[in-house]
Coordinates of C-alpha atoms in Angstrom, one line a residue:
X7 CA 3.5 -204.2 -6.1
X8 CA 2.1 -203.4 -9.5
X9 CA 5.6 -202.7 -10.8
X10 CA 7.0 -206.0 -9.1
X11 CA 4.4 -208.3 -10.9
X12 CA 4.8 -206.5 -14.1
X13 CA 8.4 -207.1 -14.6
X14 CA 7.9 -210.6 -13.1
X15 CA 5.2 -211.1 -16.4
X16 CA 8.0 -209.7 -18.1
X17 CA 10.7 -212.0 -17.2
X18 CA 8.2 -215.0 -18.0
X19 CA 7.1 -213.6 -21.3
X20 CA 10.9 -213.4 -22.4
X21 CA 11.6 -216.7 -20.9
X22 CA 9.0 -218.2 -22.8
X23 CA 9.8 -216.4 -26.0
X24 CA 13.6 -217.7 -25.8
X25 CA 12.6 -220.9 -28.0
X26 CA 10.9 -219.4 -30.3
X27 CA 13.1 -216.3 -30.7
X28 CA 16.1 -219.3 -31.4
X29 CA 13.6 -220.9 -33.6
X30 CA 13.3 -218.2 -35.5
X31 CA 17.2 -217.4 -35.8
X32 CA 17.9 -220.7 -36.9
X33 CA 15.1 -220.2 -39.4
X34 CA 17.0 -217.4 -40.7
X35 CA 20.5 -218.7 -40.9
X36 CA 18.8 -221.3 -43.8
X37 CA 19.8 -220.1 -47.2
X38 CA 17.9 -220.0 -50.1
X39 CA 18.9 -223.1 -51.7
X40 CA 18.0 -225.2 -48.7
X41 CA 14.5 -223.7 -48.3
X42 CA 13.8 -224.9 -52.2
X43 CA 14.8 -228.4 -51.4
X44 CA 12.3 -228.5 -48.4
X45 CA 9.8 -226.6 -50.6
X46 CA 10.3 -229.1 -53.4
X47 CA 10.1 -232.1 -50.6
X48 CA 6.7 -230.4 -49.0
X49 CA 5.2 -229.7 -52.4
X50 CA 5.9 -233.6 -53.5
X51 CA 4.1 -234.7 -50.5
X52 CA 1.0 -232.5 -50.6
X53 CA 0.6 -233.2 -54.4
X54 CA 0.9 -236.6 -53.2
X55 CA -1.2 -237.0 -49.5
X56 CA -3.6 -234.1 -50.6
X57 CA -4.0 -233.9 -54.5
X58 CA -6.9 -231.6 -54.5
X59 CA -5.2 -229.2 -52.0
X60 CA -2.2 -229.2 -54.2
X61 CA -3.7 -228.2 -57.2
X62 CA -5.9 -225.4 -55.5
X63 CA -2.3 -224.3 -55.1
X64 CA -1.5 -223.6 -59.0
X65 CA -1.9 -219.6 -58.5
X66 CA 0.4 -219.2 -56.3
X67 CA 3.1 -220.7 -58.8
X68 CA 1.4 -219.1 -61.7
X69 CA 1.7 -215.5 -59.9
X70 CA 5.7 -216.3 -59.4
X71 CA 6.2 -216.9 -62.9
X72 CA 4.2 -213.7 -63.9
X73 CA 6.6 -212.1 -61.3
X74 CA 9.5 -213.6 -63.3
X75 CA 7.9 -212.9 -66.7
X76 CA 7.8 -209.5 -65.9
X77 CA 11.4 -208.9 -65.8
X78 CA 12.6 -210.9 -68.9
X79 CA 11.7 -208.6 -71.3
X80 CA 13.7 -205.1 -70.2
X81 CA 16.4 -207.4 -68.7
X82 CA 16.9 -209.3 -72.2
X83 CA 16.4 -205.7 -74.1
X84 CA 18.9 -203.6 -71.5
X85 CA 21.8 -206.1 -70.9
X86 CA 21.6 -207.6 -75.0
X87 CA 21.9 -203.6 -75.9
X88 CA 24.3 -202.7 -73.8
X89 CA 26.4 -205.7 -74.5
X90 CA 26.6 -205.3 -78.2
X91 CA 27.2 -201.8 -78.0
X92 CA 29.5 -202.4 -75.4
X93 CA 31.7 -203.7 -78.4
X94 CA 32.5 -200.2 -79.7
X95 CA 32.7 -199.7 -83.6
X96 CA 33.7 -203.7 -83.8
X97 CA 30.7 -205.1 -85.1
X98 CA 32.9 -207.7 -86.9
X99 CA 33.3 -209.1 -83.2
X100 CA 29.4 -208.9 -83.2
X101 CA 29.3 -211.1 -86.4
X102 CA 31.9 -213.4 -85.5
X103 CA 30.3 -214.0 -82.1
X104 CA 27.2 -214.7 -83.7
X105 CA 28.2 -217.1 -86.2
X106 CA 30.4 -219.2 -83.4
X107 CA 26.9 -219.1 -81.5
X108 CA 25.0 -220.8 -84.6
X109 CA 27.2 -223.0 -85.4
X110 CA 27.7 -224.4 -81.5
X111 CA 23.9 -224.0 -81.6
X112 CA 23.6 -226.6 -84.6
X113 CA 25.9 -228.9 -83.1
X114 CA 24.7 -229.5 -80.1
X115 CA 20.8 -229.8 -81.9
X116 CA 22.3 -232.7 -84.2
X117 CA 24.0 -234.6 -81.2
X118 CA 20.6 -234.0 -79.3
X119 CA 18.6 -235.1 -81.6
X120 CA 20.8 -238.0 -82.8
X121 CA 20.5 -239.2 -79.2
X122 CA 17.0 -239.2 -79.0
X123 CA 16.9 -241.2 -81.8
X124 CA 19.3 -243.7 -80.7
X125 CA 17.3 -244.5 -77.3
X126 CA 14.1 -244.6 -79.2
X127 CA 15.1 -247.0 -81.5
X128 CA 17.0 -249.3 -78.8
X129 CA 14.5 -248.8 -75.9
X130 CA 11.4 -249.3 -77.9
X131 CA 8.8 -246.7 -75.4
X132 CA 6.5 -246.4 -77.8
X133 CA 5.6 -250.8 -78.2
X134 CA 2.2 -251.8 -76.3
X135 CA 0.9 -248.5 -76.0
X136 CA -2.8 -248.1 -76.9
X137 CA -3.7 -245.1 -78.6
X138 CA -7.5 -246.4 -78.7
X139 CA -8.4 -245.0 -75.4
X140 CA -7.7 -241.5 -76.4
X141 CA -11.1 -239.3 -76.0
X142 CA -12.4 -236.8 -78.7
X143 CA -11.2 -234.0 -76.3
X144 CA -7.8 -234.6 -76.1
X145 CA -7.2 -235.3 -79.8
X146 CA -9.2 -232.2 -80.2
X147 CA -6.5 -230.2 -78.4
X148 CA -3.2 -232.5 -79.6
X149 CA -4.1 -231.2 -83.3
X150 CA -4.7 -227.7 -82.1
X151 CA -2.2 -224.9 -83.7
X152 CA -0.3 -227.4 -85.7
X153 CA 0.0 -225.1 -89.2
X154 CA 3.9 -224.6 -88.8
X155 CA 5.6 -223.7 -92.1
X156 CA 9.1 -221.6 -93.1
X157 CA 7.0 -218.6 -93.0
X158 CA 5.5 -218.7 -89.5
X159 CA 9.3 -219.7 -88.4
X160 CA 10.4 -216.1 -90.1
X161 CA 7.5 -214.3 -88.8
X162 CA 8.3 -215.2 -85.3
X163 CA 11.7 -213.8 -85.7
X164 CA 10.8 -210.1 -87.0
X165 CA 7.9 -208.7 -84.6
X166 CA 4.7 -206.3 -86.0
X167 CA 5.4 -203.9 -83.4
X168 CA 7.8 -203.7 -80.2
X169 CA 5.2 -203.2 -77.7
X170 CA 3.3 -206.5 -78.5
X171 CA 6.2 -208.7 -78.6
X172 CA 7.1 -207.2 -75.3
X173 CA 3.4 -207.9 -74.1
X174 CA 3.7 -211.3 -75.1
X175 CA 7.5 -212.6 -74.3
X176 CA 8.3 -213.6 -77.7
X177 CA 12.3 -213.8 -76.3
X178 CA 13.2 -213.6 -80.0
X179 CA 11.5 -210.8 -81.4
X180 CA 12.8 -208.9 -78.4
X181 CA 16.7 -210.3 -79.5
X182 CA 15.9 -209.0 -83.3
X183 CA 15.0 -205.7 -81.5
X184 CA 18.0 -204.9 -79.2
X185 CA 20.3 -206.5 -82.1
X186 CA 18.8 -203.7 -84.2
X187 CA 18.9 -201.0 -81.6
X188 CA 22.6 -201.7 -80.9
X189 CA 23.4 -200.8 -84.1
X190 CA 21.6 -198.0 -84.3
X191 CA 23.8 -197.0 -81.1
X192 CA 27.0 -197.9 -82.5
X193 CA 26.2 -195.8 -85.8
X194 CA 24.8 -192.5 -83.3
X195 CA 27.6 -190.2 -82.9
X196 CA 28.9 -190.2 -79.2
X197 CA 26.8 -187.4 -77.7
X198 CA 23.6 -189.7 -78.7
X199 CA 25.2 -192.9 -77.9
X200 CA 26.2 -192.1 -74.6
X201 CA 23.2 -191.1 -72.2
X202 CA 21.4 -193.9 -74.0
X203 CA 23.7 -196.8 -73.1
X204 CA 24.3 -195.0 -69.4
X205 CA 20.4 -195.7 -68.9
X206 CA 20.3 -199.2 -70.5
X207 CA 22.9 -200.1 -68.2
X208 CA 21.5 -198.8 -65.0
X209 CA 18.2 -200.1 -66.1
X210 CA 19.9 -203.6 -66.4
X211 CA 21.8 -203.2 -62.8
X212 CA 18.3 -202.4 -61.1
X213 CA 16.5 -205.4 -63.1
X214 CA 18.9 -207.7 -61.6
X215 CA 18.5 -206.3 -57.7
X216 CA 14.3 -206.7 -58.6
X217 CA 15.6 -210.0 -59.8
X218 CA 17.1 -211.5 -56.6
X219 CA 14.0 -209.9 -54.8
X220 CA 11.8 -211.8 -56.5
X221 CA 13.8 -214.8 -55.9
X222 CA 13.5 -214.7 -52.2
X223 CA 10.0 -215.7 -53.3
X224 CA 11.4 -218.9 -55.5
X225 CA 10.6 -221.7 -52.5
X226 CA 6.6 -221.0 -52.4
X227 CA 6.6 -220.7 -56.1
X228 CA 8.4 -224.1 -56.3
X229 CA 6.6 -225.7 -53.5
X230 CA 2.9 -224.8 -55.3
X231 CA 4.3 -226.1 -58.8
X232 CA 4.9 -229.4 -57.5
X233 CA 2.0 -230.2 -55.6
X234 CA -0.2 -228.8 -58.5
X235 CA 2.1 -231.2 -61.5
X236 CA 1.9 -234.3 -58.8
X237 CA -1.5 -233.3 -57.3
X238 CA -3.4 -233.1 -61.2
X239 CA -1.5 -236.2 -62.8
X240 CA -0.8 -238.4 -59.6
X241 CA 1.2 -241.5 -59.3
X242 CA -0.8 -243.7 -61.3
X243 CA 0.0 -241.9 -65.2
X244 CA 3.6 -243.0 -64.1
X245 CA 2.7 -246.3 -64.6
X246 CA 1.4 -245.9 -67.5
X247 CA 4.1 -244.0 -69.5
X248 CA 6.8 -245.1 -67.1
X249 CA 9.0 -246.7 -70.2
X250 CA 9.0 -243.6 -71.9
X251 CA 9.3 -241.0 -68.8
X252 CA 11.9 -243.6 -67.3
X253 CA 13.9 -243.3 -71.2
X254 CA 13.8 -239.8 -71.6
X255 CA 15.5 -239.1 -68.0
X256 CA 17.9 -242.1 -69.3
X257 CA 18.8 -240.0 -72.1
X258 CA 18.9 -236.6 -70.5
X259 CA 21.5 -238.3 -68.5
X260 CA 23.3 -239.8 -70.9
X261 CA 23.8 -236.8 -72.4
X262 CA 25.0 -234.9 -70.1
X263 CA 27.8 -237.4 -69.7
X264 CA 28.3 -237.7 -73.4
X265 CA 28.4 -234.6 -74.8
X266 CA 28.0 -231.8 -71.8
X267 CA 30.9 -233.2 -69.9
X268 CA 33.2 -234.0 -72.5
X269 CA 32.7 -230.3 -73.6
X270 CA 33.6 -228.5 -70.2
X271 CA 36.9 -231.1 -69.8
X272 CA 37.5 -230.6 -74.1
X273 CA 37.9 -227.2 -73.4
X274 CA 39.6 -227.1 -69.7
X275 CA 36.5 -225.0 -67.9
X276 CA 36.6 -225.3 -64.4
X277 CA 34.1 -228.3 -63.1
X278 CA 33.4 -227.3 -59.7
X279 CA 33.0 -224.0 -60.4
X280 CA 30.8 -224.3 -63.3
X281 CA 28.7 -226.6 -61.5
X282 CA 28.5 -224.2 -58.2
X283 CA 27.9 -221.5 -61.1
X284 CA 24.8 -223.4 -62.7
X285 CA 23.0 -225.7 -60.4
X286 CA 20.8 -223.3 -58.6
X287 CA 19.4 -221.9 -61.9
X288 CA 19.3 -226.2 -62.8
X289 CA 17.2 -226.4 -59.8
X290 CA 14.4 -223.8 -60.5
X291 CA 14.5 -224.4 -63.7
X292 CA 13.4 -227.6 -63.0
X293 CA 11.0 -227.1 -60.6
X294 CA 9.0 -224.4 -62.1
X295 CA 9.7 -226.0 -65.7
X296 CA 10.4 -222.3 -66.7
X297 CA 13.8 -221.1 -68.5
X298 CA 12.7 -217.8 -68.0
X299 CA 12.2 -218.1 -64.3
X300 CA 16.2 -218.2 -63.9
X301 CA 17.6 -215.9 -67.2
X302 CA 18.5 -213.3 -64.7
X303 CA 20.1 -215.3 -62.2
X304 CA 21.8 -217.4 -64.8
X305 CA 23.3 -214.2 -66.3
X306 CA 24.3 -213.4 -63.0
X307 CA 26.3 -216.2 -61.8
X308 CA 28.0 -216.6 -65.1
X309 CA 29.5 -212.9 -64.9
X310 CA 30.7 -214.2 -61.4
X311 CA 32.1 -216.8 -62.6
X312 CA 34.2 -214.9 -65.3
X313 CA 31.8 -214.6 -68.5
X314 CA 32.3 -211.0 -69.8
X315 CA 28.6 -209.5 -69.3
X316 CA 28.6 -208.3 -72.9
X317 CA 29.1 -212.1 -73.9
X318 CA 26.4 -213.1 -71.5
X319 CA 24.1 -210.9 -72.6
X320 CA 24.0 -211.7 -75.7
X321 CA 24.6 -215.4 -75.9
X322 CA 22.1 -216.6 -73.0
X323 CA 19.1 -215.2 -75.0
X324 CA 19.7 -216.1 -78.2
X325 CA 20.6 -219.1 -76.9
X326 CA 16.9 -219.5 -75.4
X327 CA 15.7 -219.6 -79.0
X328 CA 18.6 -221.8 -80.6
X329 CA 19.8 -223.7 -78.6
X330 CA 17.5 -226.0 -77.1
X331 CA 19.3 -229.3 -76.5
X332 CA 16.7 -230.6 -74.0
X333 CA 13.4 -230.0 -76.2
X334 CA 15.2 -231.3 -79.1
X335 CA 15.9 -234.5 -77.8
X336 CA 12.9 -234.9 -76.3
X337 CA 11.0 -234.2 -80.0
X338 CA 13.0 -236.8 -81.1
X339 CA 12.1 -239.1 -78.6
X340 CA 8.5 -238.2 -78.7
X341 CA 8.6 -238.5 -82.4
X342 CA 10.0 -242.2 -82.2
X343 CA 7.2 -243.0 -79.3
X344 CA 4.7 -241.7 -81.9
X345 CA 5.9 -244.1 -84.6
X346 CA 6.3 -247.7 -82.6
X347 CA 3.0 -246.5 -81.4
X348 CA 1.3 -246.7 -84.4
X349 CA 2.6 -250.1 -85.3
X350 CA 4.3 -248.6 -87.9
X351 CA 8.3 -249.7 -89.5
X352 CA 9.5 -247.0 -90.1
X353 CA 13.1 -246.9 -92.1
X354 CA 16.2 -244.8 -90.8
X355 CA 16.1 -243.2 -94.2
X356 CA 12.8 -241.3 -93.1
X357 CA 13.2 -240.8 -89.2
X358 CA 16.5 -238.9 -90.2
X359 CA 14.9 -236.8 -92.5
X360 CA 11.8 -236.4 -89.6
X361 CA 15.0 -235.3 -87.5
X362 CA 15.7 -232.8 -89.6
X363 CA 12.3 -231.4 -90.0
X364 CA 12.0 -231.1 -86.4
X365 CA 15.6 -229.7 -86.4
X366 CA 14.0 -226.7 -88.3
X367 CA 11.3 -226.1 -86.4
X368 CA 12.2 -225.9 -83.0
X369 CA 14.1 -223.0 -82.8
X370 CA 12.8 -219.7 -81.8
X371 CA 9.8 -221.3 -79.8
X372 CA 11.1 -221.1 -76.4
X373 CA 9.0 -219.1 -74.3
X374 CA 6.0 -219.9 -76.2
X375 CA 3.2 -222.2 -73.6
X376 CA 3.4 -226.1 -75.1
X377 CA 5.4 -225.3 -77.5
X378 CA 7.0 -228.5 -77.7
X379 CA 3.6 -230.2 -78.1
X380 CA 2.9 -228.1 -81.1
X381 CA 6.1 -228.4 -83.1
X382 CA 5.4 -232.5 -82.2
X383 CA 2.3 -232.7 -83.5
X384 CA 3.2 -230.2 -86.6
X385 CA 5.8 -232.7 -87.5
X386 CA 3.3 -235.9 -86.7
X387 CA 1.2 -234.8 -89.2
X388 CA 3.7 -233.8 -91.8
X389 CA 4.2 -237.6 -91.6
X390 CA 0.9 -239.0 -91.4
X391 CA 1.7 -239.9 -87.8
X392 CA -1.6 -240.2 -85.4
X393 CA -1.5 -237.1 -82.9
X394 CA -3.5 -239.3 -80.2
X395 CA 0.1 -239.5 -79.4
X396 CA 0.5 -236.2 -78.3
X397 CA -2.8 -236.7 -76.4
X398 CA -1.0 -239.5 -74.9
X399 CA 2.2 -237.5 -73.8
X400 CA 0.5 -234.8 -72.6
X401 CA -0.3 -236.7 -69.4
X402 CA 3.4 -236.9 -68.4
X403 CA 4.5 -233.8 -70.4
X404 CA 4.4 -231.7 -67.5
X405 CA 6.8 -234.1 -65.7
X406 CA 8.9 -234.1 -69.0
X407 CA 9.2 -230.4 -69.3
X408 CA 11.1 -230.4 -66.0
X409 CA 13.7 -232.6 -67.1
X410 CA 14.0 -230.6 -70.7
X411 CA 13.8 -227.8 -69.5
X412 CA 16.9 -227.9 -66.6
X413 CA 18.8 -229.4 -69.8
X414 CA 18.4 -226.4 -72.0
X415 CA 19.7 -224.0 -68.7
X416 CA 22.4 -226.0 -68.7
X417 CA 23.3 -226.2 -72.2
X418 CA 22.9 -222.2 -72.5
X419 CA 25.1 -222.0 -69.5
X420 CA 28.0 -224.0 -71.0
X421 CA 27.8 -222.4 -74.5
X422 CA 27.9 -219.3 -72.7
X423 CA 31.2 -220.3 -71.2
X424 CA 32.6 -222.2 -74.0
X425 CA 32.3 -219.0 -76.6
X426 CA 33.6 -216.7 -73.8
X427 CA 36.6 -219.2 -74.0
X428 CA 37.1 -219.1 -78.1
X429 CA 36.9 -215.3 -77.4
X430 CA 39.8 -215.0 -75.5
X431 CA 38.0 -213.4 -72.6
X432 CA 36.6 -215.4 -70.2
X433 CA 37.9 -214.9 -66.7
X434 CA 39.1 -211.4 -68.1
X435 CA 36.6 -209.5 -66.9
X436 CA 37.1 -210.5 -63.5
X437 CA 40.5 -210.0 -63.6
X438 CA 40.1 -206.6 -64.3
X439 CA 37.5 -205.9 -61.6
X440 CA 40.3 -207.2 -59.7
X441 CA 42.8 -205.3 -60.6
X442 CA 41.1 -201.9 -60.1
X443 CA 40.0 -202.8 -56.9
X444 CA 43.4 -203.3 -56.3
X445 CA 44.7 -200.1 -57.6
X446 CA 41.9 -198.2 -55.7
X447 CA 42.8 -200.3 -52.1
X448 CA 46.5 -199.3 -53.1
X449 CA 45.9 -195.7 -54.1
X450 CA 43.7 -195.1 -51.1
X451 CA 46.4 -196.6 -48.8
X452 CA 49.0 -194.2 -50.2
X453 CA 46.5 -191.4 -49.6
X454 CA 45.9 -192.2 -45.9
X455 CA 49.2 -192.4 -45.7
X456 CA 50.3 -189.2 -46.9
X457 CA 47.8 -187.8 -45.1
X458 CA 49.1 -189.2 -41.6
X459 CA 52.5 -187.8 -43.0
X460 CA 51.1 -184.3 -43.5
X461 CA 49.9 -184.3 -40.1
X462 CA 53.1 -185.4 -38.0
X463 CA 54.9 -182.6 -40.1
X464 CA 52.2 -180.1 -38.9
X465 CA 52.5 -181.3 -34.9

């Protein structure tokens, strides 16, 4: 009897589990992607129904960043080494890479910036906005860390010591290190060399597995970022700065159609497949508003996708301190805000020479906190510019950083691609892959089939 009702209970739990167990496979079957759309939806609408909740949330998307921080500095180091020294004795390759980097860098900085300019000018964000209600506080921190000068710019480059640019990020100093490391390794004599660039590269290998670990973690990062940006500012600040939130997204689009697109059909890459290659690390990037949040994943995709690894390694982080399209055009926008702010004519003669200024000092500040604020309101008061406009944009920066910063991911991305093209060896690398695995599918066919053979002679 006991034995009866027991399995009966049985049958009825399992019964009553089926929904939930189908639940829970259908849970499963959702990729990644999906669950950062829902995350992003859910995190809007908490930041939105329950403000305070939402911004009790912040740790949780602080703690995934950390999480992501940790990994950007032996990533950059390992893959950056081992790419350059992955060129052999050419270190002419090196230099020429590095010089078409620059120069695409430049480019790209000018039309950026140019843009900027251009909507500022025609839009007009900047016209009846009152600077008067600005409090002590907030122009107290606006002019905070503003002493920017060529020698800070050079001292950001060369680090004190290895260890404390490490502890601190600075994505640039860590490039200047592997840059000099590689060359230490392509000078070593082979018996050095060898074990040393065997480690680096299974270093890198096991810094991208911890990668996609950590990025099964991306949609509750992503949810907590959004209901902490919408849950702190709320709806009303974009009201208030709508005309200039409303032209900067203008302008990030217009760009992208302008110069981005023209430059992927210019020089025939693949559209679909770049796109499939870059909007995931777009998305992220723009929800956390953190380029390093998707490096390794970017890096990764873009090897799929047929970038040689030793050109990804070494343009996507140098990249991340030159080429900065997004935060360049919005400087140049800010800067123009800052001016029909004032109430102040100021002639094309001077904002192109304020263009150039900020041209100069935005590189190699990428994955420093605000950064964008400070080279602003460095260049404000270069220009005797009032920097209660940076208190001003400050409200809506955090909504602003998003759209920059999914720009710059992009822009890295493509340059990425378009050098790997000028080099002759994009797609190259995958070809290869594919023709060893090839060679090994055939060669192991012929052995199973000489091995069959071998046996029928022996029966």
């Amino acid at each position: 009897m006991n034995s009866t009702s027991s399995a009966s209970v049985r049958v009825i739990s399992n019964r009553l589990l089926v929904p939930f167990r189908w639940g829970w496979k259908q849970l499963r079957r959702i990729n990644l992607t999906t669950w950062i759309f829902i995350s992003m939806l859910v995190g809007i609408l908490i930041g939105w129904l329950a403000p305070g909740f939402g911004v009790s949330l912040q740790p949780f998307s602080n703690v995934f960043l950390y999480m992501i921080q940790c990994l950007v500095v032996p990533l950059i180091f390992s893959t950056l080494t081992v790419g350059i020294s992955g060129h052999g004795d050419d270190v002419a390759k090196i230099g020429r890479l590095a010089l078409k980097s620059i120069v695409y860098f430049e480019i790209l900085s000018v039309l950026a910036l140019g843009l900027g300019m251009l909507m500022g000018n025609i839009l007009k964000p900047g016209q009846g906005v009152s600077l008067s209600s600005v409090s002590a506080s907030d122009r107290s921190q606006a002019s905070n860390g503003t002493t920017m000068t060529w020698e800070t710019e050079l001292y950001s480059i060369v680090p004190k010591s290895v260890f404390e640019a490490a502890s601190k990020n600075e994505v640039l100093q860590i490039v200047f290190c592997a840059i000099v490391f590689s060359i230490a390794i392509i000078k070593a004599p082979t018996h050095v060399k060898q074990p040393m660039i065997t480690f680096l590269s299974s270093l890198s290998e096991l810094m991208f597995i911890v990668t996609k670990m950590v990025m099964n973690l991306a949609p509750f990062g992503i949810g907590a970022s959004l209901a902490y940006t919408i849950g702190k500012n709320g709806i009303g600040i974009l009201a208030t700065l709508g005309k200039l939130l409303g032209c900067f997204y203008l302008s990030l689009i217009l760009f992208i159609l302008v110069v981005l697109v023209p430059s992927i059909i210019l020089t025939r890459i693949p559209f679909k497949g770049f796109v499939r290659c870059t909007w995931r690390p777009t998305l992220i990037g723009f929800s956390t508003a953190s380029s390093e949040a998707v490096l390794p994943m970017a890096m990764e995709n873009l090897q799929a996708f047929g970038v040689p690894k030793s050109i990804a390694a070494f343009v996507m982080p140098v990249g991340y301190s030159f080429n900065l399209a997004g935060t360049t055009l919005y400087l140049a926008l800010a800067s123009i805000f800052a001016v029909q702010a004032d109430g102040i004519d100021m002639p094309l003669s001077q904002q192109m020479a304020m263009m150039f200024t900020l041209m100069l000092t935005s590189k190699g500040v990428a994955a420093v906190p605000r950064a964008s604020l400070v080279i602003l309101a460095a260049t404000l008061k270069n220009y005797n510019l009032p920097l209660e406009a940076v208190a001003v944009i400050m409200g809506i920066d955090a909504l602003m950083d998003m759209g920059r910063t999914a720009i710059n991911i992009v822009g890295n991305c493509l340059a990425t691609v378009i050098l790997a093209k000028w080099e002759n060896d994009f797609g190259r690398e995958t070809e290869e892959d594919r023709i060893t695995m090839g060679e090994e599918l055939e060669a192991g066919y012929e052995d199973k089939q000489s091995h069959l053979k071998e046996i029928s002679i022996s029966h």
